[in-house]
Amino acid sequence: MARARTTLTSARFALYGKPLPRIEDAIRMGEALRAAVMGQAKRLLGDDNIPRELSGHELGKDNRHGHAFWLPDPDERGVIMHLLVHVPGGLSADALRALTALRTVRYGDGEPLRVMLEGVGAASLFRAQTPLAGESTLWRSLTPYLHPWHLKKPALRSPEALHQALLAQLRKEWHARGEGLPEILDFRELPDCGFDGRRLKPLHYHRFRRKRGLTQPDTLGRLIELRFAAPVRGPLALGFGCHYGLGLFASVDAE
């Protein structure tokens, strides 16, 4: 298998068709995108040669998040007009071959949605096009964050205890992403997320994977704002289902 090229981490696609999905169905779109790319990889490379950074398999315990994030990229209305595939560990030549061959994504019961590759490179290449690829100390939810581990009973005794338990989970997951990352200073919960006058609460979003047998400690989710000690470069997605569009954050200009 070709070696990963760490300077190439992200591919952005324009999405065409009617109707286009909305951000409420981010996880469904993320799963559909992965299925489409995996189909191309199998067609081009064979079942036994799927790039690990696309499949997420056989990466080892210390590399749980180095593989692909399949991320919806909504406009200000909350309509998913673009898709971003982000691989923190870098894209190999075989992975690039599968991504550049992608033409359609089958989503829902209608005609497949068409995609057009807009560019491949470092995520910063798309900074001007999307807040997913921004750089900031402040990041706000686009989709609900679902904590990935079960909360212990003491965390449920008071709002303050719950806040500290969730902050500990956020920091634990963030620290596992790599060394030398800026510290999460704190977070605050948001009542909703606004898209062109629509106020979306966590219950408005689909929050479940299609894959059966998964342990899901959090089925409700929450919308939050994260504050870091120093600027963080996107894309940023945390929590359960983060590789498929849940727990997705947008960078916020300094306030």
Tab-separated table of C-alpha atoms in Angstrom:
chain	number	residue	atom	x	y	z
A	1	MET	CA	0.000	0.000	0.000
A	2	ALA	CA	1.255	3.458	-0.857
A	3	ARG	CA	2.597	5.557	1.992
A	4	ALA	CA	0.446	8.354	3.345
A	5	ARG	CA	1.257	11.875	2.194
A	6	THR	CA	0.733	13.889	5.307
A	7	THR	CA	0.494	17.217	3.448
A	8	LEU	CA	-2.691	15.962	1.799
A	9	THR	CA	-5.319	15.497	4.469
A	10	SER	CA	-8.602	16.805	3.079
A	11	ALA	CA	-10.860	16.637	0.041
A	12	ARG	CA	-13.870	18.913	-0.475
A	13	PHE	CA	-16.783	18.074	-2.742
A	14	ALA	CA	-19.693	20.144	-4.032
A	15	LEU	CA	-23.012	18.332	-3.726
A	16	TYR	CA	-25.784	18.499	-6.351
A	17	GLY	CA	-29.323	17.113	-6.527
A	18	LYS	CA	-32.863	17.549	-5.279
A	19	PRO	CA	-33.639	17.578	-2.504
A	20	LEU	CA	-30.320	18.201	-0.804
A	21	PRO	CA	-30.087	16.923	2.768
A	22	ARG	CA	-30.168	19.278	5.737
A	23	ILE	CA	-27.776	19.473	8.639
A	24	GLU	CA	-30.297	17.620	10.822
A	25	ASP	CA	-29.390	14.498	8.827
A	26	ALA	CA	-25.641	15.019	9.032
A	27	ILE	CA	-24.885	11.528	10.316
A	28	ARG	CA	-26.944	9.906	7.568
A	29	MET	CA	-25.074	11.926	4.956
A	30	GLY	CA	-21.730	11.059	6.549
A	31	GLU	CA	-22.505	7.352	6.453
A	32	ALA	CA	-23.719	7.598	2.864
A	33	LEU	CA	-20.514	9.391	1.828
A	34	ARG	CA	-18.329	6.744	3.427
A	35	ALA	CA	-20.307	3.961	1.748
A	36	ALA	CA	-19.896	5.638	-1.648
A	37	VAL	CA	-16.137	6.101	-1.275
A	38	MET	CA	-15.681	2.577	0.048
A	39	GLY	CA	-17.566	1.316	-2.993
A	40	GLN	CA	-15.128	3.116	-5.276
A	41	ALA	CA	-12.165	1.786	-3.310
A	42	LYS	CA	-13.413	-1.792	-3.617
A	43	ARG	CA	-14.060	-1.367	-7.340
A	44	LEU	CA	-10.641	0.112	-8.042
A	45	LEU	CA	-8.430	-1.705	-5.529
A	46	GLY	CA	-10.258	-4.861	-4.488
A	47	ASP	CA	-11.736	-5.891	-1.154
A	48	ASP	CA	-8.332	-6.732	0.344
A	49	ASN	CA	-6.657	-3.440	-0.536
A	50	ILE	CA	-8.946	-0.814	0.957
A	51	PRO	CA	-6.786	2.026	2.345
A	52	ARG	CA	-6.843	1.840	6.131
A	53	GLU	CA	-7.253	5.590	6.449
A	54	LEU	CA	-10.586	5.243	4.636
A	55	SER	CA	-11.875	2.053	6.263
A	56	GLY	CA	-10.714	2.937	9.783
A	57	HIS	CA	-9.695	-0.700	10.301
A	58	GLU	CA	-6.364	-2.124	11.524
A	59	LEU	CA	-5.026	1.209	12.721
A	60	GLY	CA	-4.069	0.180	16.240
A	61	LYS	CA	-5.212	1.372	19.647
A	62	ASP	CA	-3.154	4.565	19.512
A	63	ASN	CA	-4.599	5.722	16.192
A	64	ARG	CA	-8.358	5.710	16.744
A	65	HIS	CA	-8.948	9.085	15.114
A	66	GLY	CA	-6.267	9.253	12.410
A	67	HIS	CA	-8.643	7.850	9.790
A	68	ALA	CA	-11.295	9.595	7.726
A	69	PHE	CA	-13.913	11.984	9.038
A	70	TRP	CA	-16.898	12.130	6.636
A	71	LEU	CA	-18.249	15.589	7.298
A	72	PRO	CA	-21.254	17.512	5.965
A	73	ASP	CA	-20.520	21.157	5.183
A	74	PRO	CA	-23.763	23.174	5.388
A	75	ASP	CA	-24.519	26.671	4.136
A	76	GLU	CA	-26.115	29.390	6.258
A	77	ARG	CA	-29.563	27.786	5.720
A	78	GLY	CA	-28.375	24.463	7.100
A	79	VAL	CA	-28.510	22.819	3.671
A	80	ILE	CA	-25.615	20.439	3.029
A	81	MET	CA	-24.104	21.925	-0.118
A	82	HIS	CA	-20.596	20.500	0.347
A	83	LEU	CA	-18.887	17.471	1.840
A	84	LEU	CA	-15.474	17.389	3.481
A	85	VAL	CA	-13.403	14.237	3.856
A	86	HIS	CA	-10.679	14.861	6.416
A	87	VAL	CA	-7.931	12.340	7.241
A	88	PRO	CA	-5.645	13.677	9.997
A	89	GLY	CA	-3.030	11.001	9.318
A	90	GLY	CA	-2.769	11.880	5.637
A	91	LEU	CA	-4.103	10.479	2.366
A	92	SER	CA	-2.250	7.746	0.493
A	93	ALA	CA	-2.155	7.544	-3.291
A	94	ASP	CA	-4.715	4.726	-3.185
A	95	ALA	CA	-7.075	6.765	-1.011
A	96	LEU	CA	-6.753	9.695	-3.405
A	97	ARG	CA	-7.557	7.401	-6.296
A	98	ALA	CA	-10.808	6.335	-4.633
A	99	LEU	CA	-11.785	9.883	-3.700
A	100	THR	CA	-11.116	11.348	-7.138
A	101	ALA	CA	-13.208	8.591	-8.742
A	102	LEU	CA	-16.289	9.544	-6.723
A	103	ARG	CA	-19.167	10.865	-8.842
A	104	THR	CA	-22.358	10.092	-6.930
A	105	VAL	CA	-23.560	9.368	-3.413
A	106	ARG	CA	-26.680	7.288	-2.864
A	107	TYR	CA	-28.740	9.021	-0.192
A	108	GLY	CA	-32.330	8.179	0.671
A	109	ASP	CA	-34.785	6.698	-1.797
A	110	GLY	CA	-34.411	9.165	-4.653
A	111	GLU	CA	-31.864	9.519	-7.400
A	112	PRO	CA	-28.219	9.489	-6.230
A	113	LEU	CA	-26.762	12.889	-5.422
A	114	ARG	CA	-23.967	14.064	-7.712
A	115	VAL	CA	-20.629	15.256	-6.357
A	116	MET	CA	-17.813	17.264	-7.871
A	117	LEU	CA	-14.350	17.328	-6.345
A	118	GLU	CA	-13.353	20.942	-5.660
A	119	GLY	CA	-9.893	20.385	-4.263
A	120	VAL	CA	-7.467	18.225	-2.301
A	121	GLY	CA	-4.821	19.453	0.099
A	122	ALA	CA	-4.297	20.531	3.672
A	123	ALA	CA	-7.517	21.471	5.441
A	124	SER	CA	-6.324	25.088	5.570
A	125	LEU	CA	-6.753	25.192	1.788
A	126	PHE	CA	-10.513	25.502	2.397
A	127	ARG	CA	-10.371	28.029	5.231
A	128	ALA	CA	-11.937	30.789	3.133
A	129	GLN	CA	-14.769	28.516	1.972
A	130	THR	CA	-15.924	26.938	5.220
A	131	PRO	CA	-15.758	27.533	8.990
A	132	LEU	CA	-15.113	23.809	9.356
A	133	ALA	CA	-11.545	24.491	8.270
A	134	GLY	CA	-11.068	27.655	10.298
A	135	GLU	CA	-8.618	28.438	13.072
A	136	SER	CA	-9.885	29.870	16.342
A	137	THR	CA	-9.918	29.584	20.128
A	138	LEU	CA	-13.725	29.440	19.999
A	139	TRP	CA	-15.725	26.667	18.334
A	140	ARG	CA	-19.522	26.209	18.295
A	141	SER	CA	-21.638	23.159	17.581
A	142	LEU	CA	-23.168	22.656	14.165
A	143	THR	CA	-24.473	19.240	15.216
A	144	PRO	CA	-25.042	17.785	18.703
A	145	TYR	CA	-22.132	16.559	20.774
A	146	LEU	CA	-22.862	13.151	22.345
A	147	HIS	CA	-20.493	12.200	25.151
A	148	PRO	CA	-18.684	8.973	24.199
A	149	TRP	CA	-18.409	7.354	27.653
A	150	HIS	CA	-21.001	6.569	30.288
A	151	LEU	CA	-21.394	9.113	33.067
A	152	LYS	CA	-20.985	7.879	36.627
A	153	LYS	CA	-23.703	8.502	39.201
A	154	PRO	CA	-21.858	11.328	41.033
A	155	ALA	CA	-21.942	13.335	37.787
A	156	LEU	CA	-25.739	13.423	37.941
A	157	ARG	CA	-26.018	14.896	41.427
A	158	SER	CA	-25.879	18.541	40.365
A	159	PRO	CA	-25.479	20.739	37.279
A	160	GLU	CA	-21.973	21.615	38.430
A	161	ALA	CA	-20.972	17.955	38.776
A	162	LEU	CA	-22.412	17.178	35.340
A	163	HIS	CA	-20.495	20.085	33.804
A	164	GLN	CA	-17.214	18.895	35.277
A	165	ALA	CA	-17.824	15.307	34.172
A	166	LEU	CA	-18.545	16.389	30.599
A	167	LEU	CA	-15.516	18.681	30.596
A	168	ALA	CA	-13.369	15.756	31.725
A	169	GLN	CA	-14.684	13.617	28.849
A	170	LEU	CA	-14.043	16.372	26.323
A	171	ARG	CA	-10.480	16.809	27.571
A	172	LYS	CA	-9.832	13.065	27.645
A	173	GLU	CA	-10.919	12.631	24.035
A	174	TRP	CA	-9.096	15.759	22.913
A	175	HIS	CA	-5.826	14.672	24.551
A	176	ALA	CA	-6.090	11.342	22.723
A	177	ARG	CA	-5.978	13.180	19.384
A	178	GLY	CA	-2.290	13.999	19.768
A	179	GLU	CA	0.407	15.678	21.801
A	180	GLY	CA	0.879	19.404	22.158
A	181	LEU	CA	-2.707	20.385	21.380
A	182	PRO	CA	-4.099	23.503	23.073
A	183	GLU	CA	-5.990	22.822	26.288
A	184	ILE	CA	-9.780	22.962	26.399
A	185	LEU	CA	-10.362	25.697	28.950
A	186	ASP	CA	-14.096	25.204	29.323
A	187	PHE	CA	-17.385	24.820	27.494
A	188	ARG	CA	-20.879	26.239	27.764
A	189	GLU	CA	-24.117	24.691	26.668
A	190	LEU	CA	-26.117	26.447	23.944
A	191	PRO	CA	-29.930	26.423	23.783
A	192	ASP	CA	-30.029	25.849	20.035
A	193	CYS	CA	-28.229	26.343	16.735
A	194	GLY	CA	-29.500	28.886	14.205
A	195	PHE	CA	-29.733	28.409	10.435
A	196	ASP	CA	-31.425	31.238	8.533
A	197	GLY	CA	-34.118	31.691	11.167
A	198	ARG	CA	-34.485	28.008	12.000
A	199	ARG	CA	-33.592	27.263	15.629
A	200	LEU	CA	-32.473	23.663	15.933
A	201	LYS	CA	-32.260	21.835	19.238
A	202	PRO	CA	-30.506	18.477	19.698
A	203	LEU	CA	-33.790	16.569	19.362
A	204	HIS	CA	-34.228	17.969	15.846
A	205	TYR	CA	-31.162	16.041	14.669
A	206	HIS	CA	-30.829	12.379	13.803
A	207	ARG	CA	-28.418	11.045	16.441
A	208	PHE	CA	-27.981	7.326	15.754
A	209	ARG	CA	-25.643	5.243	13.593
A	210	ARG	CA	-27.085	2.703	11.194
A	211	LYS	CA	-24.505	0.147	12.354
A	212	ARG	CA	-26.064	-2.209	14.855
A	213	GLY	CA	-24.580	-3.267	18.153
A	214	LEU	CA	-22.829	-0.007	18.954
A	215	THR	CA	-22.654	1.190	22.538
A	216	GLN	CA	-24.104	4.691	22.691
A	217	PRO	CA	-23.801	6.237	26.170
A	218	ASP	CA	-25.597	9.425	25.135
A	219	THR	CA	-28.745	9.383	22.989
A	220	LEU	CA	-29.826	12.992	23.529
A	221	GLY	CA	-26.763	15.138	22.912
A	222	ARG	CA	-26.197	18.823	23.538
A	223	LEU	CA	-25.073	21.851	21.574
A	224	ILE	CA	-22.003	23.469	23.085
A	225	GLU	CA	-19.352	26.127	22.647
A	226	LEU	CA	-15.736	25.154	23.280
A	227	ARG	CA	-13.030	27.588	24.325
A	228	PHE	CA	-9.370	26.645	23.893
A	229	ALA	CA	-6.228	28.113	25.437
A	230	ALA	CA	-4.800	28.809	21.957
A	231	PRO	CA	-6.133	28.735	18.390
A	232	VAL	CA	-7.104	25.309	17.066
A	233	ARG	CA	-7.163	24.392	13.398
A	234	GLY	CA	-10.207	22.581	12.052
A	235	PRO	CA	-11.931	20.427	11.154
A	236	LEU	CA	-13.072	19.646	14.690
A	237	ALA	CA	-15.516	16.873	15.589
A	238	LEU	CA	-15.815	15.156	18.971
A	239	GLY	CA	-17.890	12.521	20.731
A	240	PHE	CA	-20.005	9.606	19.573
A	241	GLY	CA	-20.440	9.508	15.788
A	242	CYS	CA	-17.875	12.247	15.243
A	243	HIS	CA	-16.436	10.522	12.162
A	244	TYR	CA	-19.852	10.782	10.477
A	245	GLY	CA	-20.930	14.335	11.245
A	246	LEU	CA	-22.087	14.354	14.851
A	247	GLY	CA	-20.203	16.533	17.338
A	248	LEU	CA	-19.221	18.829	14.471
A	249	PHE	CA	-18.003	22.354	15.267
A	250	ALA	CA	-17.570	25.587	13.320
A	251	SER	CA	-14.850	28.104	14.066
A	252	VAL	CA	-15.962	31.471	15.440
A	253	ASP	CA	-14.201	34.758	14.788
A	254	ALA	CA	-12.587	36.301	17.846
A	255	GLU	CA	-15.092	38.080	20.052
